[in-house]
mmCIF file of C-alpha atoms in Angstrom:
data_model
loop_
_atom_site.group_PDB
_atom_site.id
_atom_site.type_symbol
_atom_site.label_atom_id
_atom_site.label_comp_id
_atom_site.label_asym_id
_atom_site.label_seq_id
_atom_site.Cartn_x
_atom_site.Cartn_y
_atom_site.Cartn_z
ATOM 1 C CA MET A 1 7.818 -9.242 20.523
ATOM 2 C CA SER A 2 4.048 -8.261 20.803
ATOM 3 C CA GLU A 3 3.443 -8.547 16.979
ATOM 4 C CA SER A 4 2.416 -12.298 16.646
ATOM 5 C CA GLU A 5 4.193 -14.849 14.208
ATOM 6 C CA PRO A 6 1.097 -14.594 11.740
ATOM 7 C CA ILE A 7 0.863 -10.284 11.823
ATOM 8 C CA GLU A 8 4.364 -10.165 11.138
ATOM 9 C CA ARG A 9 4.878 -12.088 8.401
ATOM 10 C CA LEU A 10 1.805 -10.118 7.085
ATOM 11 C CA VAL A 11 3.346 -7.800 7.728
ATOM 12 C CA GLY A 12 6.428 -8.747 6.037
ATOM 13 C CA LEU A 13 4.640 -9.307 2.676
ATOM 14 C CA LEU A 14 2.796 -5.877 2.303
ATOM 15 C CA ALA A 15 6.200 -4.769 2.893
ATOM 16 C CA LYS A 16 7.330 -6.020 -0.599
ATOM 17 C CA LEU A 17 4.866 -3.989 -2.414
ATOM 18 C CA PRO A 18 5.885 -1.104 -4.375
ATOM 19 C CA GLY A 19 4.662 1.770 -2.802
ATOM 20 C CA LEU A 20 4.085 0.123 0.903
ATOM 21 C CA GLY A 21 6.913 0.621 3.337
ATOM 22 C CA ARG A 22 6.601 -2.146 6.442
ATOM 23 C CA ARG A 23 4.673 1.022 8.719
ATOM 24 C CA SER A 24 2.058 1.378 6.142
ATOM 25 C CA ALA A 25 2.408 -2.444 5.893
ATOM 26 C CA ARG A 26 1.230 -2.342 9.560
ATOM 27 C CA ARG A 27 -1.333 0.554 9.455
ATOM 28 C CA ALA A 28 -2.723 -1.421 6.352
ATOM 29 C CA VAL A 29 -3.113 -5.694 8.842
ATOM 30 C CA LEU A 30 -4.944 -3.449 11.286
ATOM 31 C CA ARG A 31 -7.300 -2.296 9.701
ATOM 32 C CA MET A 32 -7.857 -5.314 7.855
ATOM 33 C CA LEU A 33 -7.673 -7.106 11.704
ATOM 34 C CA MET A 34 -10.696 -4.713 12.729
ATOM 35 C CA GLN A 35 -12.600 -6.588 9.967
ATOM 36 C CA PRO A 36 -10.972 -10.424 8.769
ATOM 37 C CA GLU A 37 -14.680 -10.714 6.868
ATOM 38 C CA ALA A 38 -15.244 -7.950 5.421
ATOM 39 C CA LEU A 39 -11.598 -7.047 3.921
ATOM 40 C CA MET A 40 -9.004 -10.357 4.694
ATOM 41 C CA LEU A 41 -10.615 -13.337 3.491
ATOM 42 C CA PRO A 42 -11.920 -11.575 0.464
ATOM 43 C CA LEU A 43 -8.571 -9.959 0.104
ATOM 44 C CA ALA A 44 -6.977 -13.585 0.419
ATOM 45 C CA ALA A 45 -9.454 -15.022 -2.677
ATOM 46 C CA ALA A 46 -9.543 -12.014 -5.164
ATOM 47 C CA LEU A 47 -5.904 -12.910 -4.698
ATOM 48 C CA ARG A 48 -5.640 -17.037 -4.755
ATOM 49 C CA GLU A 49 -7.836 -16.407 -8.112
ATOM 50 C CA ALA A 50 -5.802 -13.619 -10.089
ATOM 51 C CA ALA A 51 -3.077 -15.954 -9.122
ATOM 52 C CA GLU A 52 -4.780 -18.314 -11.111
ATOM 53 C CA ALA A 53 -6.866 -16.643 -13.278
ATOM 54 C CA VAL A 54 -4.761 -13.911 -14.795
ATOM 55 C CA ARG A 55 -1.666 -14.747 -17.755
ATOM 56 C CA PRO A 56 0.151 -13.189 -20.005
ATOM 57 C CA CYS A 57 -1.724 -12.810 -23.535
ATOM 58 C CA ALA A 58 0.538 -15.326 -25.914
ATOM 59 C CA VAL A 59 -0.052 -12.563 -28.189
ATOM 60 C CA CYS A 60 0.226 -8.516 -27.211
ATOM 61 C CA GLY A 61 1.618 -9.801 -23.357
ATOM 62 C CA ASN A 62 -1.039 -7.910 -21.586
ATOM 63 C CA LEU A 63 -2.831 -9.804 -18.000
ATOM 64 C CA ASP A 64 -6.307 -11.029 -18.491
ATOM 65 C CA THR A 65 -7.902 -14.315 -17.461
ATOM 66 C CA ARG A 66 -7.963 -16.069 -21.076
ATOM 67 C CA SER A 67 -4.452 -15.861 -23.800
ATOM 68 C CA PRO A 68 -5.786 -14.190 -26.720
ATOM 69 C CA CYS A 69 -6.919 -11.398 -24.008
ATOM 70 C CA ALA A 70 -10.478 -9.601 -23.887
ATOM 71 C CA ILE A 71 -8.752 -6.797 -26.504
ATOM 72 C CA CYS A 72 -6.952 -9.361 -28.787
ATOM 73 C CA ARG A 73 -10.242 -10.988 -29.199
ATOM 74 C CA ASP A 74 -12.716 -7.931 -29.414
ATOM 75 C CA PRO A 75 -13.175 -7.421 -33.144
ATOM 76 C CA ARG A 76 -14.279 -3.409 -32.845
ATOM 77 C CA ARG A 77 -10.716 -2.819 -32.449
ATOM 78 C CA GLU A 78 -8.648 -2.081 -35.128
ATOM 79 C CA ARG A 79 -6.444 -4.752 -36.116
ATOM 80 C CA GLY A 80 -4.035 -2.745 -38.061
ATOM 81 C CA VAL A 81 -2.669 -0.726 -35.577
ATOM 82 C CA ILE A 82 -0.523 -1.830 -32.909
ATOM 83 C CA CYS A 83 0.457 0.383 -29.933
ATOM 84 C CA VAL A 84 3.767 -1.238 -28.184
ATOM 85 C CA VAL A 85 4.027 0.308 -24.323
ATOM 86 C CA GLU A 86 7.033 -0.845 -22.149
ATOM 87 C CA GLY A 87 4.871 -2.507 -19.697
ATOM 88 C CA VAL A 88 1.113 -3.872 -18.634
ATOM 89 C CA ALA A 89 0.236 -0.518 -16.606
ATOM 90 C CA ASP A 90 1.206 1.280 -19.385
ATOM 91 C CA LEU A 91 -1.451 -0.415 -21.831
ATOM 92 C CA TRP A 92 -3.870 -0.014 -18.600
ATOM 93 C CA ALA A 93 -2.875 4.141 -18.966
ATOM 94 C CA LEU A 94 -3.820 3.731 -22.395
ATOM 95 C CA GLU A 95 -6.871 1.999 -22.065
ATOM 96 C CA ARG A 96 -8.208 4.500 -19.053
ATOM 97 C CA ALA A 97 -7.475 7.045 -21.754
ATOM 98 C CA GLN A 98 -9.886 4.731 -24.149
ATOM 99 C CA VAL A 99 -7.724 7.241 -26.769
ATOM 100 C CA HIS A 100 -6.322 3.616 -28.889
ATOM 101 C CA ARG A 101 -8.478 2.116 -29.991
ATOM 102 C CA GLY A 102 -5.987 -0.675 -31.988
ATOM 103 C CA LEU A 103 -3.996 -3.785 -30.922
ATOM 104 C CA TYR A 104 -0.713 -3.602 -28.576
ATOM 105 C CA HIS A 105 2.330 -5.249 -27.953
ATOM 106 C CA VAL A 106 3.858 -5.507 -24.931
ATOM 107 C CA LEU A 107 7.713 -5.329 -24.996
ATOM 108 C CA GLY A 108 8.102 -6.129 -21.382
ATOM 109 C CA GLY A 109 11.330 -3.427 -20.754
ATOM 110 C CA THR A 110 13.534 -1.358 -22.714
ATOM 111 C CA LEU A 111 17.011 -1.281 -23.895
ATOM 112 C CA SER A 112 19.532 -0.745 -21.499
ATOM 113 C CA ALA A 113 23.133 -0.477 -21.863
ATOM 114 C CA LEU A 114 23.150 -0.093 -18.004
ATOM 115 C CA GLY A 115 20.893 -2.293 -16.613
ATOM 116 C CA GLY A 116 22.032 -5.200 -19.546
ATOM 117 C CA VAL A 117 18.722 -5.636 -20.916
ATOM 118 C CA GLY A 118 19.230 -6.561 -24.884
ATOM 119 C CA PRO A 119 17.088 -7.428 -28.323
ATOM 120 C CA GLU A 120 16.726 -9.742 -26.850
ATOM 121 C CA ASP A 121 14.851 -10.037 -23.594
ATOM 122 C CA LEU A 122 12.200 -8.084 -25.125
ATOM 123 C CA ALA A 123 9.341 -9.180 -26.603
ATOM 124 C CA ILE A 124 10.950 -7.804 -29.788
ATOM 125 C CA ARG A 125 11.019 -10.515 -32.572
ATOM 126 C CA PRO A 126 7.595 -11.374 -32.007
ATOM 127 C CA LEU A 127 6.176 -8.301 -32.762
ATOM 128 C CA LEU A 128 8.383 -8.188 -35.360
ATOM 129 C CA ALA A 129 6.350 -11.634 -36.359
ATOM 130 C CA ARG A 130 3.330 -9.612 -35.315
ATOM 131 C CA VAL A 131 3.504 -6.929 -38.411
ATOM 132 C CA ALA A 132 5.253 -9.519 -40.859
ATOM 133 C CA GLU A 133 2.104 -12.198 -41.342
ATOM 134 C CA ASP A 134 -0.894 -9.134 -39.407
ATOM 135 C CA GLY A 135 0.303 -6.641 -42.359
ATOM 136 C CA ALA A 136 -0.592 -4.176 -39.714
ATOM 137 C CA GLU A 137 -0.758 -0.410 -41.511
ATOM 138 C CA GLU A 138 1.246 1.611 -37.889
ATOM 139 C CA VAL A 139 3.223 0.701 -35.205
ATOM 140 C CA ILE A 140 3.237 3.376 -32.778
ATOM 141 C CA LEU A 141 5.662 3.800 -30.407
ATOM 142 C CA ALA A 142 4.180 4.859 -27.118
ATOM 143 C CA LEU A 143 8.116 4.416 -24.835
ATOM 144 C CA PRO A 144 9.142 6.257 -21.878
ATOM 145 C CA ALA A 145 10.010 9.525 -22.368
ATOM 146 C CA THR A 146 13.656 8.349 -21.538
ATOM 147 C CA VAL A 147 17.112 7.881 -22.749
ATOM 148 C CA ASP A 148 16.950 3.803 -22.176
ATOM 149 C CA GLY A 149 12.691 4.979 -24.038
ATOM 150 C CA ALA A 150 14.490 7.077 -27.470
ATOM 151 C CA THR A 151 16.878 4.314 -27.959
ATOM 152 C CA THR A 152 13.984 1.286 -27.537
ATOM 153 C CA ALA A 153 12.616 3.466 -30.099
ATOM 154 C CA HIS A 154 15.186 3.927 -32.347
ATOM 155 C CA TYR A 155 16.167 -0.060 -32.196
ATOM 156 C CA LEU A 156 12.600 -0.949 -33.022
ATOM 157 C CA THR A 157 12.138 2.003 -35.841
ATOM 158 C CA ASP A 158 15.194 0.515 -37.654
ATOM 159 C CA ARG A 159 14.235 -3.270 -37.646
ATOM 160 C CA LEU A 160 10.651 -1.920 -38.501
ATOM 161 C CA ARG A 161 11.611 -0.169 -41.853
ATOM 162 C CA PRO A 162 12.163 -3.094 -43.617
ATOM 163 C CA THR A 163 8.309 -4.413 -43.254
ATOM 164 C CA GLY A 164 7.442 -0.743 -44.558
ATOM 165 C CA VAL A 165 4.580 -0.284 -41.984
ATOM 166 C CA ARG A 166 4.498 3.184 -40.623
ATOM 167 C CA VAL A 167 6.269 3.815 -37.381
ATOM 168 C CA THR A 168 4.816 7.066 -35.107
ATOM 169 C CA ARG A 169 5.494 8.471 -31.802
ATOM 170 C CA LEU A 170 3.774 10.049 -29.140
ATOM 171 C CA ALA A 171 4.213 13.757 -29.736
ATOM 172 C CA GLN A 172 6.012 15.750 -27.043
ATOM 173 C CA GLY A 173 4.732 18.418 -25.250
ATOM 174 C CA VAL A 174 3.776 20.810 -22.446
ATOM 175 C CA PRO A 175 1.192 17.958 -20.141
ATOM 176 C CA VAL A 176 -2.743 18.800 -20.075
ATOM 177 C CA GLY A 177 -2.910 21.159 -17.102
ATOM 178 C CA GLY A 178 0.227 21.765 -16.945
ATOM 179 C CA ALA A 179 1.922 25.077 -15.858
ATOM 180 C CA LEU A 180 5.165 25.868 -18.125
ATOM 181 C CA ASP A 181 7.159 27.881 -14.843
ATOM 182 C CA VAL A 182 7.452 23.923 -13.586
ATOM 183 C CA LEU A 183 8.273 22.113 -16.291
ATOM 184 C CA ASP A 184 11.770 20.943 -17.367
ATOM 185 C CA GLU A 185 13.781 22.625 -20.245
ATOM 186 C CA GLY A 186 13.819 19.294 -22.140
ATOM 187 C CA THR A 187 10.007 19.399 -22.342
ATOM 188 C CA LEU A 188 9.811 23.318 -22.609
ATOM 189 C CA ALA A 189 12.566 22.756 -25.707
ATOM 190 C CA ALA A 190 10.184 20.132 -27.235
ATOM 191 C CA ALA A 191 7.657 21.649 -27.445
ATOM 192 C CA VAL A 192 8.571 25.208 -28.219
ATOM 193 C CA LYS A 193 10.300 23.155 -31.532
ATOM 194 C CA ALA A 194 7.013 21.095 -31.632
ATOM 195 C CA ARG A 195 4.434 24.295 -32.225
ATOM 196 C CA ARG A 196 1.577 24.378 -34.542
ATOM 197 C CA PRO A 197 -0.553 27.368 -36.125
ATOM 198 C CA ALA A 198 -2.792 27.824 -32.664
ATOM 199 C CA MET B 1 -11.857 -2.372 -20.244
ATOM 200 C CA SER B 2 -8.208 -4.224 -20.625
ATOM 201 C CA GLU B 3 -7.696 -4.756 -16.977
ATOM 202 C CA SER B 4 -9.972 -8.711 -16.753
ATOM 203 C CA GLU B 5 -12.055 -9.238 -14.002
ATOM 204 C CA PRO B 6 -10.516 -10.804 -11.122
ATOM 205 C CA ILE B 7 -7.762 -8.104 -11.913
ATOM 206 C CA GLU B 8 -10.301 -5.494 -11.169
ATOM 207 C CA ARG B 9 -11.652 -6.990 -7.956
ATOM 208 C CA LEU B 10 -8.410 -7.145 -6.638
ATOM 209 C CA VAL B 11 -7.161 -3.702 -6.922
ATOM 210 C CA GLY B 12 -10.438 -2.212 -5.834
ATOM 211 C CA LEU B 13 -9.568 -4.679 -2.738
ATOM 212 C CA LEU B 14 -6.258 -3.277 -2.772
ATOM 213 C CA ALA B 15 -7.020 0.642 -2.609
ATOM 214 C CA LYS B 16 -9.119 0.007 0.262
ATOM 215 C CA LEU B 17 -6.248 0.202 2.498
ATOM 216 C CA PRO B 18 -4.838 2.642 4.520
ATOM 217 C CA GLY B 19 -2.182 4.637 1.991
ATOM 218 C CA LEU B 20 -3.020 2.659 -0.870
ATOM 219 C CA GLY B 21 -4.644 4.650 -3.525
ATOM 220 C CA ARG B 22 -6.198 2.638 -7.159
ATOM 221 C CA ARG B 23 -3.164 3.833 -8.605
ATOM 222 C CA SER B 24 -0.810 2.003 -5.833
ATOM 223 C CA ALA B 25 -3.118 -0.352 -5.655
ATOM 224 C CA ARG B 26 -2.676 -1.855 -9.071
ATOM 225 C CA ARG B 27 1.118 -1.066 -9.168
ATOM 226 C CA ALA B 28 0.627 -3.323 -6.804
ATOM 227 C CA VAL B 29 -1.147 -5.892 -8.262
ATOM 228 C CA LEU B 30 0.537 -5.902 -11.510
ATOM 229 C CA ARG B 31 4.406 -6.166 -9.769
ATOM 230 C CA MET B 32 2.439 -8.944 -7.364
ATOM 231 C CA LEU B 33 1.027 -11.138 -11.031
ATOM 232 C CA MET B 34 4.740 -11.288 -11.747
ATOM 233 C CA GLN B 35 5.988 -13.249 -9.102
ATOM 234 C CA PRO B 36 2.069 -15.692 -8.326
ATOM 235 C CA GLU B 37 4.321 -18.033 -6.885
ATOM 236 C CA ALA B 38 6.707 -15.949 -4.818
ATOM 237 C CA LEU B 39 4.188 -13.372 -3.763
ATOM 238 C CA MET B 40 0.925 -13.458 -4.631
ATOM 239 C CA LEU B 41 0.324 -16.754 -3.190
ATOM 240 C CA PRO B 42 2.242 -16.923 0.143
ATOM 241 C CA LEU B 43 -0.104 -13.212 0.180
ATOM 242 C CA ALA B 44 -3.234 -14.594 0.600
ATOM 243 C CA ALA B 45 -2.071 -17.484 2.246
ATOM 244 C CA ALA B 46 -0.644 -15.404 5.177
ATOM 245 C CA LEU B 47 -4.173 -13.327 5.167
ATOM 246 C CA ARG B 48 -6.333 -15.798 5.691
ATOM 247 C CA GLU B 49 -4.311 -17.528 8.240
ATOM 248 C CA ALA B 50 -4.486 -14.568 10.440
ATOM 249 C CA ALA B 51 -7.859 -13.735 9.952
ATOM 250 C CA GLU B 52 -8.203 -17.011 11.839
ATOM 251 C CA ALA B 53 -6.064 -17.331 14.265
ATOM 252 C CA VAL B 54 -5.460 -13.164 15.245
ATOM 253 C CA ARG B 55 -8.081 -11.989 17.795
ATOM 254 C CA PRO B 56 -8.032 -9.447 20.563
ATOM 255 C CA CYS B 57 -6.416 -10.244 23.408
ATOM 256 C CA ALA B 58 -9.371 -10.524 26.060
ATOM 257 C CA VAL B 59 -7.364 -8.767 28.989
ATOM 258 C CA CYS B 60 -5.869 -5.607 27.333
ATOM 259 C CA GLY B 61 -7.306 -5.501 23.931
ATOM 260 C CA ASN B 62 -3.675 -6.488 22.405
ATOM 261 C CA LEU B 63 -3.964 -8.601 19.262
ATOM 262 C CA ASP B 64 -3.132 -11.872 18.887
ATOM 263 C CA THR B 65 -3.387 -15.421 17.998
ATOM 264 C CA ARG B 66 -3.912 -16.310 21.522
ATOM 265 C CA SER B 67 -5.647 -14.747 24.329
ATOM 266 C CA PRO B 68 -4.595 -13.617 26.929
ATOM 267 C CA CYS B 69 -2.574 -12.504 24.430
ATOM 268 C CA ALA B 70 1.525 -13.113 24.903
ATOM 269 C CA ILE B 71 1.895 -9.457 26.839
ATOM 270 C CA CYS B 72 -0.176 -9.890 29.180
ATOM 271 C CA ARG B 73 1.415 -14.114 29.569
ATOM 272 C CA ASP B 74 4.999 -13.095 29.599
ATOM 273 C CA PRO B 75 5.989 -13.556 33.347
ATOM 274 C CA ARG B 76 8.740 -10.856 33.179
ATOM 275 C CA ARG B 77 6.487 -8.524 32.696
ATOM 276 C CA GLU B 78 6.104 -6.084 35.556
ATOM 277 C CA ARG B 79 2.375 -6.388 36.074
ATOM 278 C CA GLY B 80 1.835 -4.034 38.572
ATOM 279 C CA VAL B 81 1.956 -0.878 35.706
ATOM 280 C CA ILE B 82 -0.423 -0.752 32.724
ATOM 281 C CA CYS B 83 -0.089 1.248 30.040
ATOM 282 C CA VAL B 84 -3.093 3.318 28.384
ATOM 283 C CA VAL B 85 -2.924 3.411 24.705
ATOM 284 C CA GLU B 86 -5.919 4.574 22.741
ATOM 285 C CA GLY B 87 -5.318 1.614 19.850
ATOM 286 C CA VAL B 88 -3.104 -1.579 18.719
ATOM 287 C CA ALA B 89 -1.671 0.812 17.026
ATOM 288 C CA ASP B 90 -0.054 2.498 19.290
ATOM 289 C CA LEU B 91 0.911 -0.622 21.448
ATOM 290 C CA TRP B 92 3.052 -1.612 18.948
ATOM 291 C CA ALA B 93 4.946 1.231 18.764
ATOM 292 C CA LEU B 94 5.536 1.695 22.644
ATOM 293 C CA GLU B 95 7.212 -2.180 21.897
ATOM 294 C CA ARG B 96 9.211 -1.345 19.418
ATOM 295 C CA ALA B 97 10.485 1.388 21.489
ATOM 296 C CA GLN B 98 11.570 -1.035 24.175
ATOM 297 C CA VAL B 99 11.375 1.561 26.587
ATOM 298 C CA HIS B 100 7.635 -0.192 28.469
ATOM 299 C CA ARG B 101 8.298 -3.298 30.840
ATOM 300 C CA GLY B 102 4.671 -3.706 32.331
ATOM 301 C CA LEU B 103 1.443 -4.618 30.540
ATOM 302 C CA TYR B 104 -0.752 -2.967 28.461
ATOM 303 C CA HIS B 105 -4.341 -1.544 28.305
ATOM 304 C CA VAL B 106 -6.117 -0.853 24.552
ATOM 305 C CA LEU B 107 -9.292 1.888 25.419
ATOM 306 C CA GLY B 108 -10.116 0.972 21.220
ATOM 307 C CA GLY B 109 -10.163 5.482 20.503
ATOM 308 C CA THR B 110 -10.500 8.241 22.744
ATOM 309 C CA LEU B 111 -14.061 10.231 24.185
ATOM 310 C CA SER B 112 -15.346 12.433 21.426
ATOM 311 C CA ALA B 113 -18.180 14.429 21.441
ATOM 312 C CA LEU B 114 -17.958 15.121 17.577
ATOM 313 C CA GLY B 115 -17.564 12.003 16.807
ATOM 314 C CA GLY B 116 -20.358 10.524 19.007
ATOM 315 C CA VAL B 117 -17.564 8.486 21.586
ATOM 316 C CA GLY B 118 -18.996 7.970 25.125
ATOM 317 C CA PRO B 119 -17.041 6.509 28.257
ATOM 318 C CA GLU B 120 -19.538 3.270 27.504
ATOM 319 C CA ASP B 121 -18.020 2.852 23.836
ATOM 320 C CA LEU B 122 -13.991 2.289 24.901
ATOM 321 C CA ALA B 123 -12.659 -0.339 27.044
ATOM 322 C CA ILE B 124 -12.932 1.663 30.578
ATOM 323 C CA ARG B 125 -14.680 -0.021 32.988
ATOM 324 C CA PRO B 126 -12.556 -3.298 32.131
ATOM 325 C CA LEU B 127 -9.563 -0.711 32.942
ATOM 326 C CA LEU B 128 -11.282 0.156 35.684
ATOM 327 C CA ALA B 129 -11.878 -3.454 36.942
ATOM 328 C CA ARG B 130 -8.171 -3.902 36.168
ATOM 329 C CA VAL B 131 -7.336 -1.864 38.634
ATOM 330 C CA ALA B 132 -8.850 -2.803 41.406
ATOM 331 C CA GLU B 133 -8.083 -6.666 41.255
ATOM 332 C CA ASP B 134 -5.232 -6.863 40.590
ATOM 333 C CA GLY B 135 -3.282 -3.680 42.417
ATOM 334 C CA ALA B 136 -2.375 -1.636 39.913
ATOM 335 C CA GLU B 137 0.687 0.899 41.462
ATOM 336 C CA GLU B 138 0.768 3.070 38.545
ATOM 337 C CA VAL B 139 -1.695 3.795 35.876
ATOM 338 C CA ILE B 140 0.437 5.035 32.425
ATOM 339 C CA LEU B 141 -1.822 7.000 30.239
ATOM 340 C CA ALA B 142 -0.160 7.350 26.672
ATOM 341 C CA LEU B 143 -3.176 8.774 24.221
ATOM 342 C CA PRO B 144 -2.981 10.930 21.618
ATOM 343 C CA ALA B 145 -1.375 14.776 22.733
ATOM 344 C CA THR B 146 -4.614 16.149 20.856
ATOM 345 C CA VAL B 147 -8.040 17.461 22.497
ATOM 346 C CA ASP B 148 -9.999 14.199 22.508
ATOM 347 C CA GLY B 149 -6.795 12.655 23.968
ATOM 348 C CA ALA B 150 -6.082 15.615 26.462
ATOM 349 C CA THR B 151 -10.013 15.183 27.220
ATOM 350 C CA THR B 152 -9.602 11.403 27.747
ATOM 351 C CA ALA B 153 -6.601 11.538 29.872
ATOM 352 C CA HIS B 154 -8.183 13.875 32.213
ATOM 353 C CA TYR B 155 -11.543 11.419 32.722
ATOM 354 C CA LEU B 156 -9.787 8.659 33.346
ATOM 355 C CA THR B 157 -7.559 10.306 36.013
ATOM 356 C CA ASP B 158 -10.852 11.347 37.969
ATOM 357 C CA ARG B 159 -12.223 7.606 37.335
ATOM 358 C CA LEU B 160 -8.923 6.746 38.702
ATOM 359 C CA ARG B 161 -8.815 8.875 41.367
ATOM 360 C CA PRO B 162 -11.009 6.409 44.026
ATOM 361 C CA THR B 163 -8.970 3.308 43.453
ATOM 362 C CA GLY B 164 -5.560 5.261 44.692
ATOM 363 C CA VAL B 165 -3.708 3.973 41.780
ATOM 364 C CA ARG B 166 -0.120 6.868 40.198
ATOM 365 C CA VAL B 167 -1.404 8.124 37.626
ATOM 366 C CA THR B 168 0.647 9.257 35.070
ATOM 367 C CA ARG B 169 1.472 10.599 31.806
ATOM 368 C CA LEU B 170 3.839 10.719 28.704
ATOM 369 C CA ALA B 171 5.816 13.891 28.868
ATOM 370 C CA GLN B 172 5.081 16.590 26.103
ATOM 371 C CA GLY B 173 8.199 18.557 24.297
ATOM 372 C CA VAL B 174 10.673 19.125 21.466
ATOM 373 C CA PRO B 175 10.925 15.545 19.164
ATOM 374 C CA VAL B 176 14.335 13.832 19.742
ATOM 375 C CA GLY B 177 16.348 14.894 15.961
ATOM 376 C CA GLY B 178 13.797 16.950 15.823
ATOM 377 C CA ALA B 179 14.534 21.027 14.728
ATOM 378 C CA LEU B 180 13.402 23.619 16.534
ATOM 379 C CA ASP B 181 11.985 26.344 13.899
ATOM 380 C CA VAL B 182 10.056 23.034 12.425
ATOM 381 C CA LEU B 183 7.418 23.124 15.589
ATOM 382 C CA ASP B 184 4.509 24.735 16.256
ATOM 383 C CA GLU B 185 4.258 26.885 18.499
ATOM 384 C CA GLY B 186 1.906 24.505 20.944
ATOM 385 C CA THR B 187 5.236 21.752 21.523
ATOM 386 C CA LEU B 188 7.368 24.698 22.083
ATOM 387 C CA ALA B 189 5.219 26.123 24.647
ATOM 388 C CA ALA B 190 4.841 22.930 26.046
ATOM 389 C CA ALA B 191 8.095 21.797 26.086
ATOM 390 C CA VAL B 192 9.543 25.814 27.322
ATOM 391 C CA LYS B 193 7.299 25.137 30.208
ATOM 392 C CA ALA B 194 8.625 21.629 30.685
ATOM 393 C CA ARG B 195 12.050 22.614 30.845
ATOM 394 C CA ARG B 196 14.802 20.895 33.217
ATOM 395 C CA PRO B 197 18.052 22.158 34.707
ATOM 396 C CA ALA B 198 20.726 21.311 32.060
#
């Protein structure tokens, strides 16, 4: 063995991260070992700090160092509009796009008959409670455009109906900058059906 | 900002690793935040340990917790055969292939007129000293099949000639499992020129 014990352990842990196989984990470790002071020790400290400081927001499920999170605490956000997302990654993506000025609600997944994910496994009850207690005006369902995402959206629409809140979902169509000839038929069909006056 | 300060710092550091952009760094951080105890803290500890324990071998340049490294200390290795590689990643690759039973010598790069890398920037003097002092029988040049790799191999062959050591280099040809029609012309030409009796 040429790779010593601590190197092997580090490669094994890094290889567990999504997007990194053993090969790229090894490359990353070699790069880090070239500059331990500049990269490795700061990374170790940042990991420890994040592991200790970051927790889910008790209101919306976002990850932050405080609960309620910075978004839930922000007085400039529209408190009457709640955007429902599958996971924190989607919340971050919407924040980067800077299109939603309301609050969020992280479900923690989508309903999945195959995956054995039922309503009780997701943060649906807290969502209904928020809508009822805070008197929300609109719930935007920003769920993935998959079968499970659509199932979850239907389910939530049914459950939210008694509250009288307006429920909307994201538009489907041609992605901005997308060429038509590489799009799947489902997306093209949706874009044609939902066509608008030019 | 939805991504809090410690998360941002962690994403920024991870994104510096080769093979990880900001997007995959974010995914990795989210995955880790889901299981801080199982993944984040062990990774932080492994990074700290490796940063403190791993150093270059004073003999061959390999990375290990001790110097001389495990390979240089191993009494079962053939001490008369030294395989010269560009970097530690190449040494690890050869060890995984289990084809070389001798020792190694890590150059730390290849000569590059464009990159401003001269003989003094590489571990060439220590290599000549090792060959002279240890009475090596063979030096295998396992350098990349690039212009800079070939230049370095020529230079080393010239410098090693006075010592009388046998200098060899890796064979070039068709990769095992490789289809011919996707190979570049240079490799095909080399494989035809170096053809052997069937």
